[in-house]
PDB file of C-alpha atoms in Angstrom:
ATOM      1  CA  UNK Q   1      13.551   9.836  -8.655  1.00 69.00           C
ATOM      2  CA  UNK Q   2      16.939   9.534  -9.972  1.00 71.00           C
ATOM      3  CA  UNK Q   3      18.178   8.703  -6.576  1.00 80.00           C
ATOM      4  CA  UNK Q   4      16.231   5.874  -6.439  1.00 83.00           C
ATOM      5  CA  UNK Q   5      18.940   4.069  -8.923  1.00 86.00           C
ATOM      6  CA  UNK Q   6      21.901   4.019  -6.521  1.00 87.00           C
ATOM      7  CA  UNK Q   7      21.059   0.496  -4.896  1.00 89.00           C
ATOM      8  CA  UNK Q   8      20.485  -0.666  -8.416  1.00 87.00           C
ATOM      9  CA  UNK Q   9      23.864   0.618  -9.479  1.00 91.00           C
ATOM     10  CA  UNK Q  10      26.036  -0.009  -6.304  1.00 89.00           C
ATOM     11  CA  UNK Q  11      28.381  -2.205  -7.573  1.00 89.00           C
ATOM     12  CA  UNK Q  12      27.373  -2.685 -10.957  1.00 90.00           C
ATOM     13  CA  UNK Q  13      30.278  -2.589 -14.426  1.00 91.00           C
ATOM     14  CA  UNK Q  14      27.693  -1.967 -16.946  1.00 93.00           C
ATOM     15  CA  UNK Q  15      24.161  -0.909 -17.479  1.00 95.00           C
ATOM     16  CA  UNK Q  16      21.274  -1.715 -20.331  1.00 96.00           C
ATOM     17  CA  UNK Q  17      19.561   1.536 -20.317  1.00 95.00           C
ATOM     18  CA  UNK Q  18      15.983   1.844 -22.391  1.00 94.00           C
ATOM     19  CA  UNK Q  19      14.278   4.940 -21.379  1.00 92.00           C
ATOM     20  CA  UNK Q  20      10.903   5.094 -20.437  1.00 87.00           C
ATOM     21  CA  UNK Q  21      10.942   8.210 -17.432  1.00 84.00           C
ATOM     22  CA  UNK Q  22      10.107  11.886 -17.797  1.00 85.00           C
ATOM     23  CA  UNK Q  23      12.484  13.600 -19.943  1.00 86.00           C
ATOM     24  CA  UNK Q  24      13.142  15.912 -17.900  1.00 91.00           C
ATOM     25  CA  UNK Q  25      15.454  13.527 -15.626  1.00 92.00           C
ATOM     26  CA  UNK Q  26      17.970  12.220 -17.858  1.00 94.00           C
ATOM     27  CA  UNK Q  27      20.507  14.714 -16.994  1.00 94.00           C
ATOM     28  CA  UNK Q  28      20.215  13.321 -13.384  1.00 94.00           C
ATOM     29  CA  UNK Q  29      20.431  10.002 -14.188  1.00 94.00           C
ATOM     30  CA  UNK Q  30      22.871   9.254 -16.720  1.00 95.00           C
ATOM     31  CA  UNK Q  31      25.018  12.210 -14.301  1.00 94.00           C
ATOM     32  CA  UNK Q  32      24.141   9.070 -12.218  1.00 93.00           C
ATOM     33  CA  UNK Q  33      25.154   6.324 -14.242  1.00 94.00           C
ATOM     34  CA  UNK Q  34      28.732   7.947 -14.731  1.00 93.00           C
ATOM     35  CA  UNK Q  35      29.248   8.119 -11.085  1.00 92.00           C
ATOM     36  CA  UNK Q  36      28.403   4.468 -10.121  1.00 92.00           C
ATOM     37  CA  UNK Q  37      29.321   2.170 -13.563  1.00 94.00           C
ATOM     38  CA  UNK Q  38      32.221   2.531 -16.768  1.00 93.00           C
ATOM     39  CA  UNK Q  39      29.971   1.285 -19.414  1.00 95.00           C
ATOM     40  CA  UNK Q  40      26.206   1.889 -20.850  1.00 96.00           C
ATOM     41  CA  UNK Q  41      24.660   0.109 -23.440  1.00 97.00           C
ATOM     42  CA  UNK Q  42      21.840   2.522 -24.711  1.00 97.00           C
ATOM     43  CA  UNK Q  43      19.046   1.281 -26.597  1.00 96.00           C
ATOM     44  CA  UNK Q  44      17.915   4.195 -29.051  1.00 95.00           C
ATOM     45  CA  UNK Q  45      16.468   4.822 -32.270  1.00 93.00           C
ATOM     46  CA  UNK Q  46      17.808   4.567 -36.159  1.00 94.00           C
ATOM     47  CA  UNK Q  47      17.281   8.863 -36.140  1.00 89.00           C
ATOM     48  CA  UNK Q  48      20.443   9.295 -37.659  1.00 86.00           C
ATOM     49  CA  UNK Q  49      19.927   7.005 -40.419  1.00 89.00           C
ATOM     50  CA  UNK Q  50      19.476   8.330 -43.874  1.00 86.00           C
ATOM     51  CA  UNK Q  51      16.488   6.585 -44.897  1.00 91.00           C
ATOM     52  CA  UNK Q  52      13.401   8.657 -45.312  1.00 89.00           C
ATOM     53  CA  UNK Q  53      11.282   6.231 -43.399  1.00 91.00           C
ATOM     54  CA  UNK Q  54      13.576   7.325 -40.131  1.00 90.00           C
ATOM     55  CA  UNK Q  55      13.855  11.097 -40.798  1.00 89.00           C
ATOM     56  CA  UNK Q  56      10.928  12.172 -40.450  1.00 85.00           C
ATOM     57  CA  UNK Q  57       9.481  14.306 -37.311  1.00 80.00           C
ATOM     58  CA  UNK Q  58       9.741  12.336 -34.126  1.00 81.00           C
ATOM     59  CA  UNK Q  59       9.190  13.248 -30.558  1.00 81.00           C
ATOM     60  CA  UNK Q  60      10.948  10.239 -28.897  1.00 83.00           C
ATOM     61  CA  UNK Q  61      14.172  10.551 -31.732  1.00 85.00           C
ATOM     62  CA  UNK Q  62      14.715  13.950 -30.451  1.00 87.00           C
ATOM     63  CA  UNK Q  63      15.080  12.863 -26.501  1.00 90.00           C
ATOM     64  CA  UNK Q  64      17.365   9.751 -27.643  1.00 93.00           C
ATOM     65  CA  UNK Q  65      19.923  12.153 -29.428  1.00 93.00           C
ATOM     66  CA  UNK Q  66      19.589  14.035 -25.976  1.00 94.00           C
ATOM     67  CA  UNK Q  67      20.332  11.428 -24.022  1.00 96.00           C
ATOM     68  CA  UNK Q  68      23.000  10.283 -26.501  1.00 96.00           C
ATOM     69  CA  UNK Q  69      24.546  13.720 -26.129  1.00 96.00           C
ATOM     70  CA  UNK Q  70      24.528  13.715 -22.390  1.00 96.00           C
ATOM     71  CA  UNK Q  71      26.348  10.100 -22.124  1.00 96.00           C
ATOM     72  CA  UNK Q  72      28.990  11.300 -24.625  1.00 95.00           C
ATOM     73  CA  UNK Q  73      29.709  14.068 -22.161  1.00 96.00           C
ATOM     74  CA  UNK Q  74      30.417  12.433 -19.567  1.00 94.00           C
ATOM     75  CA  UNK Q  75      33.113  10.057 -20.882  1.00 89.00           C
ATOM     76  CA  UNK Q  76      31.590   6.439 -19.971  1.00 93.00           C
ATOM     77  CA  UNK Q  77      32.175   3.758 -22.736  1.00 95.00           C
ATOM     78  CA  UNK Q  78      28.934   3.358 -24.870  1.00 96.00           C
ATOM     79  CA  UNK Q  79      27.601   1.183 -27.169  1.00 97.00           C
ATOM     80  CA  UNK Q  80      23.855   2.394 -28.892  1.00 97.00           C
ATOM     81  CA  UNK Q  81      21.515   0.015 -30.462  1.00 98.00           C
ATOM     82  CA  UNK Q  82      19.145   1.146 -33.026  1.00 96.00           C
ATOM     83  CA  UNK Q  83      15.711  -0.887 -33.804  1.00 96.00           C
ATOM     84  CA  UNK Q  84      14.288   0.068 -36.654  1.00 94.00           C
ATOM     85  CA  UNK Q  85      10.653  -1.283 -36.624  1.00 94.00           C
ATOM     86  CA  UNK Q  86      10.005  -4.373 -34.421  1.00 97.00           C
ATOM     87  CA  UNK Q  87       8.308  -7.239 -35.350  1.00 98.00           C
ATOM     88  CA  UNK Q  88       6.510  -7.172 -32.576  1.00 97.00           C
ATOM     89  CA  UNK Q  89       4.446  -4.495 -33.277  1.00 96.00           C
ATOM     90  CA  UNK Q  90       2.347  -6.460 -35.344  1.00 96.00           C
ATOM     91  CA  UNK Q  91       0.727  -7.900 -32.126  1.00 96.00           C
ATOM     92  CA  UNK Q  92      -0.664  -4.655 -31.240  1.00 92.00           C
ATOM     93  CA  UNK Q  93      -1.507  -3.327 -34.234  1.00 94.00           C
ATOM     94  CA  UNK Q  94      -3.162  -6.605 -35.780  1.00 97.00           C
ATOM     95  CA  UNK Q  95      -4.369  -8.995 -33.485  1.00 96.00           C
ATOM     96  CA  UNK Q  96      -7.364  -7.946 -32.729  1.00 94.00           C
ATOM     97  CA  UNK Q  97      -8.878  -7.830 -36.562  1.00 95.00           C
ATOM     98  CA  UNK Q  98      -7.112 -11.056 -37.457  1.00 97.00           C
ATOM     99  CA  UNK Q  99      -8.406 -12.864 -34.486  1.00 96.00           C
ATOM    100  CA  UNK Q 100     -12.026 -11.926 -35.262  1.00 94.00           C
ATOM    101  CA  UNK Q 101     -11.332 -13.332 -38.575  1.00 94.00           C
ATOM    102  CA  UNK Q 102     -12.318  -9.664 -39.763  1.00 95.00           C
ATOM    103  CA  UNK Q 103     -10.533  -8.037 -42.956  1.00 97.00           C
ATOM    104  CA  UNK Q 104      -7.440  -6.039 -41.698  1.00 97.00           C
ATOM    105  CA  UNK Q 105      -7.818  -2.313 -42.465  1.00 97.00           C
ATOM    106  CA  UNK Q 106      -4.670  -0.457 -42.100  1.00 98.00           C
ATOM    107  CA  UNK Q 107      -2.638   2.463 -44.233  1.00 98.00           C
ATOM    108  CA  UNK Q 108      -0.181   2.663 -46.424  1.00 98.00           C
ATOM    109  CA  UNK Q 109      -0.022  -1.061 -46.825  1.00 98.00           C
ATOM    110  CA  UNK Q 110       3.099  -0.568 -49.961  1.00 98.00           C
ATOM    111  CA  UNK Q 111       4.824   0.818 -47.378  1.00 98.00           C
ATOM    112  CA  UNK Q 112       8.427  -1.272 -46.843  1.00 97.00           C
ATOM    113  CA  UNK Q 113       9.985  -1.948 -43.382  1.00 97.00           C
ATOM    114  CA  UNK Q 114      12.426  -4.787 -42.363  1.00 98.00           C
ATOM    115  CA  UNK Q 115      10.565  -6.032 -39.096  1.00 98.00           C
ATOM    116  CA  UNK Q 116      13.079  -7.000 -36.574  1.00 98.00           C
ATOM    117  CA  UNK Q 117      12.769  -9.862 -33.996  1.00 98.00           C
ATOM    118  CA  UNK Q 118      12.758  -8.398 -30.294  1.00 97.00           C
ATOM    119  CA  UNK Q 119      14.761 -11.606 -29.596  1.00 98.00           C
ATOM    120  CA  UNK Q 120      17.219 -10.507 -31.976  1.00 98.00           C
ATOM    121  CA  UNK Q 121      17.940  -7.144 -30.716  1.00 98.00           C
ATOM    122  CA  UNK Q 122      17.627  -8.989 -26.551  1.00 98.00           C
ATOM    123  CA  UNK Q 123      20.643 -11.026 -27.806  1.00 98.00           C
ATOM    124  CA  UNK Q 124      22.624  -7.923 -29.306  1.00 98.00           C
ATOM    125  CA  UNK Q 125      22.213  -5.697 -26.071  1.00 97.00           C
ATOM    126  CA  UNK Q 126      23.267  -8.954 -24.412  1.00 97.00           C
ATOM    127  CA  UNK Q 127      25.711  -9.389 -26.350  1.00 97.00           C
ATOM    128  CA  UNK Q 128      27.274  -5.679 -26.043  1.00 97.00           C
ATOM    129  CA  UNK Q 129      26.888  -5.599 -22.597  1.00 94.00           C
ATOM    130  CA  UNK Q 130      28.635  -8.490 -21.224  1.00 91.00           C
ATOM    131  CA  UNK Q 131      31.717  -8.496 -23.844  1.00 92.00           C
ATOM    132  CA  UNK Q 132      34.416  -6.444 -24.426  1.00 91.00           C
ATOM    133  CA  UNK Q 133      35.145  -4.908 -28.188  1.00 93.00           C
ATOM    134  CA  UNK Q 134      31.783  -2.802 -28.246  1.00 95.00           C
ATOM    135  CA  UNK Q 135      32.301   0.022 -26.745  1.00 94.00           C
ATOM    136  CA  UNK Q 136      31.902   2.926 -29.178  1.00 95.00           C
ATOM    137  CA  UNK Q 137      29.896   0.952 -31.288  1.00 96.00           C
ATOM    138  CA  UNK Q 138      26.725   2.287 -32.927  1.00 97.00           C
ATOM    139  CA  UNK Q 139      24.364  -0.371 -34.700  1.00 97.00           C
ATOM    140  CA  UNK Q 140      21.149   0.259 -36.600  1.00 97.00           C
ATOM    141  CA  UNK Q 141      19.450  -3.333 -36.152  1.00 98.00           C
ATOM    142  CA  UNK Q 142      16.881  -4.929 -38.600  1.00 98.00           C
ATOM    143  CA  UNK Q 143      15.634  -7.633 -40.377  1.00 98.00           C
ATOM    144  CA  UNK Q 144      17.078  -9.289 -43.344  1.00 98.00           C
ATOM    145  CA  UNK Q 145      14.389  -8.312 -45.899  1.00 98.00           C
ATOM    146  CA  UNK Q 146      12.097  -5.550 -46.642  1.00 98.00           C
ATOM    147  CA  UNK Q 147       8.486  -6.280 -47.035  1.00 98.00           C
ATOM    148  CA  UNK Q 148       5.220  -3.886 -47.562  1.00 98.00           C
ATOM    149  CA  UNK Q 149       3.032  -3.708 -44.526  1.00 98.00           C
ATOM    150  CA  UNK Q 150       0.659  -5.801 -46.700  1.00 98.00           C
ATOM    151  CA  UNK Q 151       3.292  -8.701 -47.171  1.00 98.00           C
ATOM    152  CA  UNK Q 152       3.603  -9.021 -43.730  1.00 98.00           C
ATOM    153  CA  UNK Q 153       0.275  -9.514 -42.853  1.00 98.00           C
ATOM    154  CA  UNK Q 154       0.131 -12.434 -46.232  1.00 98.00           C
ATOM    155  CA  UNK Q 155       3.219 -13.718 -43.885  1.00 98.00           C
ATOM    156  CA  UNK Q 156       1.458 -13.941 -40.553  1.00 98.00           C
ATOM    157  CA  UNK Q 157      -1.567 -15.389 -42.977  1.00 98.00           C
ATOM    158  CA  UNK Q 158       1.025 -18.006 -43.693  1.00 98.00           C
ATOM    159  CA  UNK Q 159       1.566 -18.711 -40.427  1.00 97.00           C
ATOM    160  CA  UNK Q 160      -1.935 -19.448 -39.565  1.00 97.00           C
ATOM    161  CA  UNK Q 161      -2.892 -21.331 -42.783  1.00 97.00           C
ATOM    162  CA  UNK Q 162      -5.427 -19.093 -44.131  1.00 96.00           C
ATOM    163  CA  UNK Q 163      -5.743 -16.094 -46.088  1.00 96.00           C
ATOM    164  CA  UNK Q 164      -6.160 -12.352 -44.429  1.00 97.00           C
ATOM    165  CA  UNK Q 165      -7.577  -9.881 -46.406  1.00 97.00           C
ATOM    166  CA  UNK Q 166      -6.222  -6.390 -46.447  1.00 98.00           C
ATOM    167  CA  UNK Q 167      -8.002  -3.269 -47.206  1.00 98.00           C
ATOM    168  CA  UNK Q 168      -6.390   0.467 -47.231  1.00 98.00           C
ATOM    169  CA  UNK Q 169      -6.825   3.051 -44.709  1.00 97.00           C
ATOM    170  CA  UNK Q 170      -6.910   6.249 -44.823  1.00 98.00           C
ATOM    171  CA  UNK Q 171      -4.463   8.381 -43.076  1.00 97.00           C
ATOM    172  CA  UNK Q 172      -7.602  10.385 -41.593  1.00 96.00           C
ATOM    173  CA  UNK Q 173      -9.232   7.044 -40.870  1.00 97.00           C
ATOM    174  CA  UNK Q 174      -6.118   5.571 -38.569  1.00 96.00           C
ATOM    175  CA  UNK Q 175      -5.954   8.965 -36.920  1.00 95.00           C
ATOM    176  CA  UNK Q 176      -9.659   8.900 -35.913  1.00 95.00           C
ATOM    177  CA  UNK Q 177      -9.572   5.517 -34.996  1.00 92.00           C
ATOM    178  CA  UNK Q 178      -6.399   6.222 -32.717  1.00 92.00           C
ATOM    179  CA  UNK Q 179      -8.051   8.844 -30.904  1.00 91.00           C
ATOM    180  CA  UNK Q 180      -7.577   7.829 -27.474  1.00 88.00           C
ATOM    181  CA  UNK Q 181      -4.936   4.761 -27.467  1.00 88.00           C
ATOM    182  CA  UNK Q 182      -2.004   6.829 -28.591  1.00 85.00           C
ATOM    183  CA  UNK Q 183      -0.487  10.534 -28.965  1.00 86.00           C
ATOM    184  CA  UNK Q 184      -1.496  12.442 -31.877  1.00 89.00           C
ATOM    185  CA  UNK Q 185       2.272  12.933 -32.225  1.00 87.00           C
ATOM    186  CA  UNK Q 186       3.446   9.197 -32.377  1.00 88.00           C
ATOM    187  CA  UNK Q 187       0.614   9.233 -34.994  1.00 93.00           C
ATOM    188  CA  UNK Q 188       1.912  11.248 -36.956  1.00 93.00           C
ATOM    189  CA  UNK Q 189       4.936  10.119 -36.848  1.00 91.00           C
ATOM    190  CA  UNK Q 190       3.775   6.698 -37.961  1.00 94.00           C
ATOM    191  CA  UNK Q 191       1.670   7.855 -40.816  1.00 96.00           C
ATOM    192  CA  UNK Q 192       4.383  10.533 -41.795  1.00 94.00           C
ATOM    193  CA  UNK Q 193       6.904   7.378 -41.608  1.00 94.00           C
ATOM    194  CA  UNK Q 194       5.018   5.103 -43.707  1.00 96.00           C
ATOM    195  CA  UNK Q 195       4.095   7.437 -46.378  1.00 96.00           C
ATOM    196  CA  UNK Q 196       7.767   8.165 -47.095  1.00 95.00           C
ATOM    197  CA  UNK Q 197       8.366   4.395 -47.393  1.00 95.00           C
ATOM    198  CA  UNK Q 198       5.910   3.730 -50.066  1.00 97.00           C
ATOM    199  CA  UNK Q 199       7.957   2.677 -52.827  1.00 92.00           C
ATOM    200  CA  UNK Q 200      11.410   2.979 -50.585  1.00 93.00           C
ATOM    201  CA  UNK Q 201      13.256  -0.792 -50.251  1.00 96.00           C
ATOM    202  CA  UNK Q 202      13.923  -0.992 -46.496  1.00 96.00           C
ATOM    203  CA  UNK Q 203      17.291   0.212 -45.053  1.00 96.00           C
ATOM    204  CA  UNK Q 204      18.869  -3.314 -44.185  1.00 97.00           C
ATOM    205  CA  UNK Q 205      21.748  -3.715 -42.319  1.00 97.00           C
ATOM    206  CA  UNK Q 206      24.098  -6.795 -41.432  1.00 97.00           C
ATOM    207  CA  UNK Q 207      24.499  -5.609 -37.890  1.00 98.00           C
ATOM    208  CA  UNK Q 208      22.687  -8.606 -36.247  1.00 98.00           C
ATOM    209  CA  UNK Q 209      24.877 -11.171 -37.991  1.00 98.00           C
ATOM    210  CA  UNK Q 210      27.900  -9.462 -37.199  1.00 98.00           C
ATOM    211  CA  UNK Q 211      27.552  -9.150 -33.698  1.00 98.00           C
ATOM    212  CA  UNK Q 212      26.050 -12.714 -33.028  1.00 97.00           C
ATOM    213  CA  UNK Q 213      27.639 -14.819 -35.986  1.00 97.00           C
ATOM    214  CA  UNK Q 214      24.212 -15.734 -36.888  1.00 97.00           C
ATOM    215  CA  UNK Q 215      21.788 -14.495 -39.651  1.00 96.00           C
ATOM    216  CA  UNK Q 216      18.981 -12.236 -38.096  1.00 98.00           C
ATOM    217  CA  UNK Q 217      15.200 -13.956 -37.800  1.00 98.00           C
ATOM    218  CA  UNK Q 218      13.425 -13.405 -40.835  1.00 98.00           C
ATOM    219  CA  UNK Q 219       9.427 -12.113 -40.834  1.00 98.00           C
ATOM    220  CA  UNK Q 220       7.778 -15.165 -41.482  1.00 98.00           C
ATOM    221  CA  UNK Q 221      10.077 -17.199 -38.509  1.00 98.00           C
ATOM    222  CA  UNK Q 222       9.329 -14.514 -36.407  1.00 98.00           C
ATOM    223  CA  UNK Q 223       4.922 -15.345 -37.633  1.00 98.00           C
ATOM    224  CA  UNK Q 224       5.277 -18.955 -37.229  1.00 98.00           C
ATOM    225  CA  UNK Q 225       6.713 -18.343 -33.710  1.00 97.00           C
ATOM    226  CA  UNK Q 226       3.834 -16.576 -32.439  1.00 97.00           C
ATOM    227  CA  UNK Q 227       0.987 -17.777 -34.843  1.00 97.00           C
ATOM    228  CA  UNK Q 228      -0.498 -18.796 -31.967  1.00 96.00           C
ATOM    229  CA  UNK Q 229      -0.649 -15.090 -30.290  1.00 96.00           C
ATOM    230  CA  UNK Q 230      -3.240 -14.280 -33.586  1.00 96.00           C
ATOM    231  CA  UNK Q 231      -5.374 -17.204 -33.147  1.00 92.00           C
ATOM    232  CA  UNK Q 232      -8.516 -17.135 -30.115  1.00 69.00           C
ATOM    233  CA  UNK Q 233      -7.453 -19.674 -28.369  1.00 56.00           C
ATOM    234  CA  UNK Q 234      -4.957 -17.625 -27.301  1.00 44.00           C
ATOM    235  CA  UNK Q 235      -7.659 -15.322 -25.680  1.00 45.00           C
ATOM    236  CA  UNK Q 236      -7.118 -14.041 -22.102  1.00 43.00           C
ATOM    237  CA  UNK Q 237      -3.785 -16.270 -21.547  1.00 40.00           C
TER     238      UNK Q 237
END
């Protein structure tokens, strides 16, 4: 309930908001937010960015323009923060075949992205939140290079000291084997996303550097940082 915020907010300058609540509540909260703080720091998506990988259909890109139109409206100082993909995601998406020492099956493995580190984009909302000068600001973070999906995963192999093979997908394939763990649409999405990137360099920016004075994480510091998330002895810690 969007009431539920105003203990939260009593008394609060500034607020981190990532959206994770019915969409059908945002008018009531950010009408919320406007009420009780003078500054949001929004953490949305790169949907503006013209880069096929980011233009294609997407559910969640839609309600973060939304909400981006609703805080605009109501005249509190913004900054928005754009992750393109996370590094991260790799853990979800590859941990489980590269722990069983299995070959990793996956689509569109030309496909470019420039994996940024979570911590990276923890330190810009930090960053933008607690300093002045960013209000009205509107970064698109990544990571310094552009690699193919397969690339990373020769990275994380890196990482671990041995060699992962990699074997294509089909589109059909991830979407049956998906049934069940995620939305058809954010499948779609994904696939739709990674098939316009085959053969597409990355859209890198220098936003990270510029806001921290220090060069973004690469990939492969990002792999040897949490090689130890791929291996089993990390099982059920």
């Amino acid at each position: 309930m969007p009431e539920s915020l105003d203990p939260a907010l009593d008394g609060a300058g500034a607020v981190f908001l990532i959206w994770t609540a019915p969409p059908q509540t945002s008018a009531a909260v950010v009408e919320r937010l406007a009420a009780h703080v003078r500054r949001v720091v929004f953490l949305s998506s790169p949907h503006q960015t013209p880069h096929p990988f980011f233009q294609q259909p997407n559910p969640m890109a839609v309600l973060h323009a939304d909400i981006e139109r609703l805080i605009a409206a109501t005249g509190l100082e913004s900054t928005i923060i754009r992750p393109g993909m996370f590094a991260s995601n790799s853990l979800a998406w590859w941990v489980p075949a590269i722990r069983a020492g299995e070959v990793l099956r996956w689509p569109y493995g030309a496909a470019e992205t420039a994996p940024v580190d979570d911590r990276d984009v923890a330190a810009v909302a930090a960053r933008t939140l607690h300093q002045d000068g960013y209000a009205g600001g509107d970064y698109v973070l990544t990571g310094p290079e552009s690699l193919t999906q397969a690339a990373q995963v020769d990275v994380i192999g890196d990482a671990l000291g041995r060699r992962i093979a990699f074997e294509e997908m089909t589109p059909d394939e991830f979407r049956s084997l998906s049934e069940g763990t995620a939305p058809s649409s954010v499948v779609d999405m994904l696939l739709a996303a990674w098939s316009a990137a085959v053969g597409q360099p990355a859209y890198i920016t220098t936003a990270v550097a510029d806001i921290l004075g220090t060069a973004p994480r690469t990939f492969r510091q990002w792999a040897a940082d949490h090689a130890a998330a791929f291996t089993e002895s990390s099982e059920g810690s």
